[in-house]
XYZ file of C-alpha atoms in Angstrom:
506
model
C 0.625 28.900 0.705
C -1.168 31.362 2.971
C -3.680 32.031 0.188
C -4.948 28.445 0.491
C -4.710 28.199 4.269
C -1.305 26.508 4.653
C 0.946 28.188 7.178
C 3.422 25.438 8.035
C 6.035 23.880 5.792
C 6.231 20.090 6.088
C 9.534 18.152 6.054
C 8.989 16.796 2.531
C 8.295 20.314 1.236
C 11.308 21.773 3.002
C 13.603 19.167 1.475
C 12.042 18.951 -2.002
C 11.739 22.634 -2.871
C 15.481 23.462 -3.071
C 16.210 20.433 -5.270
C 13.169 20.946 -7.510
C 13.628 24.712 -7.872
C 17.279 24.287 -8.838
C 16.245 22.538 -12.060
C 17.507 19.068 -11.151
C 15.629 15.771 -11.243
C 14.153 14.488 -8.008
C 12.996 11.205 -6.487
C 10.857 11.816 -3.388
C 9.551 9.066 -1.116
C 7.135 10.192 1.580
C 4.083 8.786 3.389
C 0.470 9.782 2.695
C -0.559 13.087 4.218
C 2.987 14.455 4.345
C 2.324 17.350 1.948
C 3.643 15.841 -1.291
C 1.171 17.749 -3.478
C 2.523 21.191 -2.607
C 6.041 19.752 -2.543
C 5.892 19.354 -6.327
C 3.132 21.827 -7.209
C 4.852 25.030 -6.092
C 8.088 24.300 -8.039
C 5.888 23.327 -11.007
C 4.046 26.653 -10.873
C 7.349 28.512 -10.640
C 8.608 26.671 -13.737
C 5.399 27.428 -15.647
C 5.513 31.121 -14.725
C 9.183 31.359 -15.698
C 8.391 29.829 -19.071
C 5.483 32.233 -19.483
C 7.706 35.265 -18.910
C 9.821 34.482 -21.940
C 6.791 33.584 -24.058
C 4.020 35.979 -23.048
C 1.829 35.133 -26.037
C 2.336 31.377 -25.946
C -1.050 30.802 -24.279
C -2.817 32.741 -27.017
C -0.868 31.343 -29.953
C -0.394 27.775 -28.684
C -3.302 26.691 -26.449
C -2.914 23.198 -25.037
C 0.884 23.442 -24.889
C 1.772 23.328 -21.175
C 5.183 23.875 -19.684
C 4.383 21.359 -16.933
C 2.708 17.941 -17.150
C 1.566 16.061 -14.032
C 0.572 12.388 -14.340
C -1.510 10.729 -11.590
C -3.097 7.253 -11.323
C -6.749 8.094 -10.561
C -9.439 10.584 -11.501
C -9.926 11.687 -7.901
C -6.247 12.417 -7.368
C -6.075 14.271 -10.693
C -8.989 16.500 -9.694
C -7.532 17.066 -6.244
C -4.206 18.298 -7.637
C -5.958 20.531 -10.182
C -8.200 22.016 -7.494
C -5.235 22.874 -5.272
C -3.489 24.493 -8.224
C -6.542 26.535 -9.231
C -6.939 27.805 -5.667
C -3.601 29.551 -6.150
C -5.076 31.732 -8.909
C -5.571 34.455 -6.309
C -1.827 34.691 -5.813
C -0.375 33.775 -9.222
C -1.623 33.819 -12.863
C -1.808 30.058 -13.298
C -4.407 27.691 -14.747
C -4.694 23.932 -14.280
C -6.653 21.662 -16.616
C -7.503 18.138 -15.470
C -7.973 15.399 -18.075
C -9.253 12.029 -16.900
C -11.533 9.181 -17.894
C -15.178 8.996 -16.915
C -15.914 12.555 -18.073
C -16.455 14.210 -21.452
C -13.257 14.230 -23.493
C -14.686 16.972 -25.719
C -15.179 19.302 -22.747
C -11.645 18.625 -21.554
C -10.282 19.343 -25.038
C -12.229 22.618 -25.121
C -10.660 23.581 -21.791
C -7.209 22.864 -23.228
C -7.926 24.974 -26.322
C -8.913 28.083 -24.368
C -6.694 31.051 -25.200
C -5.419 32.733 -22.067
C -2.384 34.569 -20.794
C -2.201 32.377 -17.694
C 0.536 29.788 -17.313
C -0.859 26.327 -18.046
C -0.374 23.106 -16.118
C -2.007 19.891 -17.326
C -2.807 17.162 -14.807
C -4.138 13.845 -16.082
C -4.428 10.094 -15.913
C -2.286 8.106 -18.387
C -5.102 6.796 -20.596
C -6.896 10.104 -21.113
C -3.619 11.981 -21.624
C -2.795 9.667 -24.519
C -6.294 10.193 -25.932
C -6.033 14.005 -25.986
C -2.512 13.738 -27.362
C -3.805 11.613 -30.221
C -6.641 14.067 -30.918
C -4.169 16.951 -31.146
C -5.756 18.955 -28.321
C -2.619 18.525 -26.210
C 0.945 19.202 -27.342
C 3.918 18.340 -25.147
C 6.720 19.757 -27.267
C 7.048 22.679 -24.839
C 6.902 20.629 -21.629
C 9.894 21.529 -19.485
C 8.842 19.615 -16.389
C 7.290 16.161 -15.960
C 5.876 15.058 -12.604
C 4.812 11.508 -11.782
C 2.670 11.437 -8.643
C 1.993 8.130 -6.873
C 4.443 6.421 -9.219
C 4.296 3.155 -7.285
C 0.527 3.012 -7.659
C 0.668 3.685 -11.405
C 3.163 0.887 -11.898
C 1.101 -1.465 -9.723
C -1.966 -0.711 -11.856
C -0.094 -1.648 -15.025
C 0.359 1.845 -16.493
C 4.021 1.311 -17.372
C 3.368 0.983 -21.125
C 1.147 4.074 -21.180
C 3.732 6.047 -19.229
C 6.337 4.989 -21.768
C 4.123 6.266 -24.609
C 3.683 9.605 -22.830
C 7.414 9.855 -22.352
C 7.958 9.399 -26.106
C 5.707 12.411 -26.731
C 7.890 14.649 -24.578
C 10.832 16.599 -25.996
C 14.090 14.682 -25.805
C 15.982 15.525 -22.636
C 19.267 14.257 -23.973
C 20.719 17.720 -23.415
C 19.266 17.926 -19.922
C 16.434 20.315 -20.772
C 13.494 18.412 -19.296
C 13.183 18.140 -15.529
C 11.500 15.089 -14.004
C 10.086 14.852 -10.486
C 9.079 11.373 -9.358
C 6.973 11.120 -6.185
C 6.111 7.850 -4.482
C 4.906 6.698 -1.080
C 6.983 3.501 -1.252
C 10.148 2.456 -3.041
C 9.575 -1.009 -4.539
C 11.738 -2.566 -7.234
C 9.518 -1.225 -10.039
C 9.972 2.364 -8.859
C 13.722 1.871 -8.537
C 13.801 0.625 -12.136
C 11.791 3.530 -13.532
C 13.869 6.045 -11.576
C 17.007 4.811 -13.332
C 15.285 5.120 -16.714
C 13.446 8.405 -16.328
C 15.763 10.454 -14.105
C 19.107 11.960 -14.999
C 22.159 10.529 -13.268
C 22.597 13.474 -10.911
C 19.082 13.311 -9.480
C 18.446 14.168 -5.830
C 16.699 11.780 -3.437
C 14.419 12.772 -0.575
C 13.236 10.008 1.743
C 10.958 11.010 4.610
C 10.502 8.727 7.635
C 11.850 5.628 5.900
C 12.388 3.891 9.223
C 10.207 0.855 8.635
C 11.253 -1.955 6.330
C 8.961 -4.778 5.324
C 9.899 -7.932 3.458
C 7.411 -8.607 0.689
C 6.357 -12.128 -0.382
C 8.904 -12.095 -3.220
C 11.717 -11.410 -0.758
C 12.035 -7.768 -1.703
C 12.696 -5.314 1.127
C 10.431 -2.306 0.839
C 10.741 0.915 2.787
C 7.494 1.893 4.451
C 6.710 5.000 6.433
C 6.033 4.667 10.149
C 2.578 6.134 10.829
C 2.696 6.549 14.581
C -0.268 8.941 14.553
C -2.672 6.215 13.331
C -3.746 3.632 15.890
C -3.970 0.324 14.023
C -5.928 -2.760 15.072
C -6.202 -5.956 13.013
C -8.818 -8.556 13.981
C -8.644 -12.090 12.611
C -12.228 -13.171 12.048
C -14.453 -15.285 9.840
C -16.311 -13.552 7.030
C -19.722 -13.999 8.645
C -18.615 -12.112 11.776
C -17.661 -8.901 9.978
C -21.182 -7.435 9.941
C -21.595 -7.626 13.689
C -18.072 -6.337 14.345
C -18.457 -3.369 12.003
C -21.765 -2.225 13.461
C -20.455 -2.667 16.997
C -17.474 -0.467 16.099
C -19.595 2.269 14.496
C -22.105 2.155 17.370
C -19.240 2.699 19.805
C -18.056 5.703 17.793
C -21.551 7.167 17.713
C -21.865 6.826 21.489
C -18.740 8.954 21.872
C -19.734 11.482 19.192
C -20.889 14.952 20.040
C -23.157 16.971 17.777
C -21.031 16.187 14.709
C -20.811 12.546 13.697
C -17.356 11.089 13.138
C -16.645 10.159 9.538
C -15.757 6.564 8.752
C -14.199 5.374 5.487
C -14.832 1.655 4.875
C -12.830 -0.185 2.208
C -14.011 -3.281 0.338
C -12.392 -5.200 -2.514
C -15.494 -5.717 -4.632
C -18.287 -3.540 -5.927
C -20.942 -5.990 -4.768
C -19.473 -5.931 -1.279
C -19.640 -2.127 -1.256
C -23.393 -2.260 -1.839
C -23.810 -5.012 0.753
C -22.078 -2.920 3.435
C -24.036 0.188 2.414
C -27.338 -1.665 2.859
C -26.144 -3.018 6.201
C -25.267 0.453 7.513
C -28.515 1.983 6.241
C -30.516 -0.640 8.122
C -28.761 0.561 11.261
C -29.676 4.188 10.635
C -26.409 5.399 9.106
C -26.286 7.896 6.238
C -24.037 6.340 3.626
C -22.313 7.168 0.336
C -20.577 4.694 -1.961
C -17.610 5.104 -4.277
C -16.282 2.659 -6.868
C -14.821 2.581 -10.355
C -17.999 1.912 -12.349
C -19.826 4.978 -11.022
C -20.228 7.973 -13.307
C -17.950 10.865 -12.496
C -20.725 13.212 -11.338
C -21.944 10.613 -8.832
C -18.404 10.000 -7.611
C -17.899 13.733 -7.137
C -21.178 14.026 -5.221
C -20.277 11.081 -2.977
C -16.940 12.671 -2.067
C -18.540 16.092 -1.577
C -21.214 14.740 0.781
C -18.653 12.727 2.750
C -16.247 15.632 3.136
C -19.115 17.901 4.224
C -20.358 15.333 6.739
C -23.769 14.892 5.086
C -23.026 11.184 4.784
C -20.618 10.329 7.626
C -19.970 6.822 6.271
C -18.310 6.234 2.893
C -17.905 2.694 1.552
C -15.372 2.524 -1.251
C -13.103 0.320 -3.281
C -9.458 1.258 -3.747
C -10.484 3.989 -6.177
C -10.415 6.164 -3.031
C -7.398 4.477 -1.486
C -4.560 6.620 -2.760
C -3.784 10.298 -2.793
C -7.081 11.670 -1.535
C -6.756 14.250 1.215
C -9.930 14.096 3.299
C -9.352 16.735 5.949
C -10.193 15.630 9.468
C -10.860 11.971 8.638
C -10.274 9.986 11.814
C -11.448 6.449 11.115
C -10.699 3.871 8.418
C -12.079 0.330 8.341
C -10.786 -2.421 6.061
C -13.799 -4.713 5.669
C -11.747 -6.648 3.127
C -8.020 -6.726 3.731
C -6.138 -5.438 0.665
C -3.997 -7.681 -1.507
C -0.667 -6.225 -0.399
C 0.974 -4.617 2.623
C 1.699 -1.567 0.493
C -1.991 -1.078 -0.270
C -2.870 -1.643 3.390
C -0.559 1.171 4.322
C -2.112 3.519 1.795
C -5.626 2.761 2.953
C -4.685 3.349 6.565
C -2.936 6.542 5.467
C -6.301 8.172 4.710
C -6.744 8.669 8.475
C -4.606 10.867 10.672
C -3.333 13.113 7.890
C -1.459 16.371 8.444
C -0.288 15.282 11.898
C -3.765 14.539 13.264
C -4.576 11.406 15.237
C -6.454 8.614 13.498
C -7.516 5.000 13.920
C -7.751 2.049 11.539
C -9.593 -1.227 12.088
C -8.954 -4.133 9.709
C -10.708 -7.485 9.395
C -8.243 -10.199 8.426
C -9.561 -13.508 7.088
C -7.547 -16.679 6.577
C -7.343 -16.295 2.817
C -4.847 -13.468 3.374
C -2.536 -15.666 5.463
C 0.411 -15.096 3.061
C 0.462 -11.452 4.209
C 0.316 -12.222 7.928
C 4.070 -12.374 8.544
C 4.785 -9.005 6.908
C 1.739 -7.461 8.574
C 2.880 -8.544 12.028
C 6.320 -7.038 11.376
C 4.740 -3.751 10.325
C 2.455 -3.619 13.355
C 5.250 -4.495 15.778
C 7.528 -1.819 14.357
C 4.737 0.700 14.857
C 4.074 -0.427 18.420
C 0.541 -1.624 17.641
C -1.175 -4.576 19.380
C -1.044 -7.992 17.703
C -4.039 -10.315 17.578
C -2.799 -13.722 18.869
C -4.550 -15.445 15.962
C -2.703 -13.177 13.537
C 0.571 -14.107 15.204
C -0.211 -17.804 14.668
C -1.053 -17.186 11.011
C 2.178 -15.239 10.629
C 4.306 -18.080 11.990
C 2.570 -20.566 9.723
C 2.794 -18.300 6.683
C 6.498 -17.706 7.302
C 7.114 -21.441 6.955
C 5.126 -21.784 3.722
C 6.251 -21.260 0.122
C 5.607 -17.603 -0.668
C 3.244 -16.766 -3.556
C 4.705 -14.996 -6.561
C 3.499 -11.801 -8.211
C 1.992 -8.629 -6.813
C -0.419 -8.969 -3.937
C -2.143 -12.167 -2.959
C -3.319 -13.532 -6.288
C -3.652 -17.064 -4.913
C -5.001 -16.074 -1.529
C -8.026 -18.335 -1.883
C -5.868 -21.405 -1.413
C -5.477 -20.310 2.223
C -9.212 -19.795 2.757
C -11.247 -22.120 4.914
C -14.869 -23.068 4.579
C -17.102 -20.545 6.300
C -15.603 -17.413 4.724
C -18.904 -16.397 3.160
C -20.438 -12.933 3.675
C -23.244 -12.489 6.160
C -26.131 -10.208 6.887
C -26.208 -7.770 9.787
C -27.143 -10.542 12.229
C -24.199 -12.703 11.260
C -26.302 -15.163 9.244
C -24.925 -16.499 5.992
C -26.397 -15.137 2.776
C -28.098 -17.598 0.431
C -25.955 -16.504 -2.483
C -23.684 -18.699 -4.587
C -20.973 -16.063 -4.629
C -21.787 -14.600 -1.216
C -22.439 -10.980 -0.396
C -18.827 -10.145 -1.024
C -18.691 -11.653 -4.496
C -19.567 -10.128 -7.834
C -17.708 -7.827 -10.127
C -14.303 -6.617 -9.134
C -13.661 -2.912 -9.230
C -11.524 -1.453 -11.972
C -9.228 0.119 -9.394
C -9.292 -2.539 -6.734
C -8.216 -6.164 -6.952
C -10.384 -9.039 -5.817
C -9.962 -12.762 -5.552
C -12.345 -15.082 -7.381
C -15.373 -16.540 -5.562
C -15.003 -19.996 -4.042
C -17.392 -22.922 -4.124
C -18.325 -24.459 -0.805
C -16.311 -27.502 0.207
C -17.421 -30.398 2.351
C -16.171 -30.350 5.920
C -13.809 -33.098 6.942
C -11.881 -33.784 10.096
C -8.806 -35.864 10.746
C -6.328 -36.799 13.445
C -4.513 -33.849 14.922
C -6.939 -31.298 13.522
C -8.562 -30.448 16.843
C -8.204 -27.690 17.828
C -7.470 -26.454 14.296
C -5.308 -23.322 14.109
C -7.516 -21.787 11.414
C -10.696 -22.335 13.382
C -12.528 -19.374 14.928
C -15.351 -21.261 16.615
C -15.024 -22.085 20.286
C -15.544 -25.839 19.933
C -12.635 -26.360 17.542
C -14.647 -28.479 15.124
C -11.697 -28.849 12.776
C -12.799 -27.114 9.591
C -10.373 -27.867 6.773
C -9.734 -27.034 3.159
C -10.691 -28.646 -0.117
C -8.380 -31.236 -1.593
C -5.310 -29.483 -2.909
C -5.973 -26.540 -0.606
C -4.590 -27.698 2.761
C -6.807 -30.686 3.501
C -7.049 -33.667 5.785
C -6.858 -36.896 3.781
C -9.920 -38.811 5.024
C -8.727 -42.238 3.879
C -5.322 -42.131 5.572
C -6.262 -39.504 8.175
C -3.027 -37.621 7.814
C -2.418 -33.937 7.316
C -1.015 -32.828 3.988
C -0.013 -29.538 2.426
C 1.757 -26.461 3.843
C 0.673 -25.817 7.406
C 0.596 -29.506 8.266
C 3.643 -29.297 10.524
C 1.996 -26.604 12.620
C -1.162 -28.700 12.959
C 0.773 -31.842 13.870
C 2.767 -29.980 16.498
C -0.400 -28.628 18.073
C -2.025 -32.056 17.911
C 0.875 -33.622 19.809
C 0.728 -30.928 22.477
């Protein structure tokens, strides 16, 4: 650890190492920035070196046959793990090969085929791992240890079938030969199910800081880590006000900056929105990088390199950068678009304040995410963070409504009011059918479909409307079938009507 600049052992490392080094299976649940990578990487290296001792020529005779396989959900996380492992070359004879999409498969296969006496670890994303397995460049018949990093994220991204195919390629652990380490930041139902399938009955469990529980829309109770070192603020605002709020926030940071500019990571749900925010920041004199799933790998690498080095102190990204990335010293995260789940919100916020440092997260919350308001308020209250009064109102309304099914807020648009279109830096609406935040969704980040503009109507009891952000309370309402005011009968219909009626009577 000293060879790569780590001098302190974190709680997750202290608790995981004995269980992992003893040869038993392990389920570890810990928040972002808690040191999970070294918690599984050092036992993995020990296992690879131990295997190498008994088979000194295995690297020369059987290239591409690792003793340890690590599976991660994204290219960036795969590269990060491999880089940490390769830094340890100074201390131990170990070699890590990363295989991931977006880069040359032939080059990755050549790296696997290299003959060397070093112990080999292979780290990869599910899709590319299956591709190199099919080509014959990778053989898993010698794999003694399997590690799933960010298991909850892989399951959320729909990798369950690919993970199952990878598992079939591993030697049968019916006799208890293969060791499995499963790491996750949260413990949803899907992770509980896979832990029962993939882990042996006597597996150990490590749960760090599981003192916050959040009820998801489907009624499931999920353990979330309490991130007291990240100051969280959530502002309920209309879409067209985001531009002004973001630039005001960054301007305030710049006024407090010294010689070095603070780095700000801004998340958006759509690729088109990423470019819109980048143009906005550039017009205000900010140096900006962008990161999303359709970028070529070399450009993604350059964007991360420039951001980490401070050459571009603002990075606008989709959720491709939301999980697993350790950006040392990052203080500020902004959610331009609120994510589709509380779990993903937590992981975005977790990019700031890592390794015990202080951080801050600002999130813009529009009405289309109302189904998440109740759980979000619970999370913020348990962390001692301030609550926007408008968010509290949305939470009480959302708690009384039928909860949407499925992962995230797939039907969030049914909660959206007219006026949620993107705006330019002055707060003016864009003349764009889909708005500045529309367009293609990122391959790693979800996005709701664009909405068509609805006609404004107003009915009895709708003034002041609870969803309205303007000072006059003009009573903006939804399209028919999406929480509307029936103009003919002038009565409120749809979920949320009771709240409106109660306010109207008052």
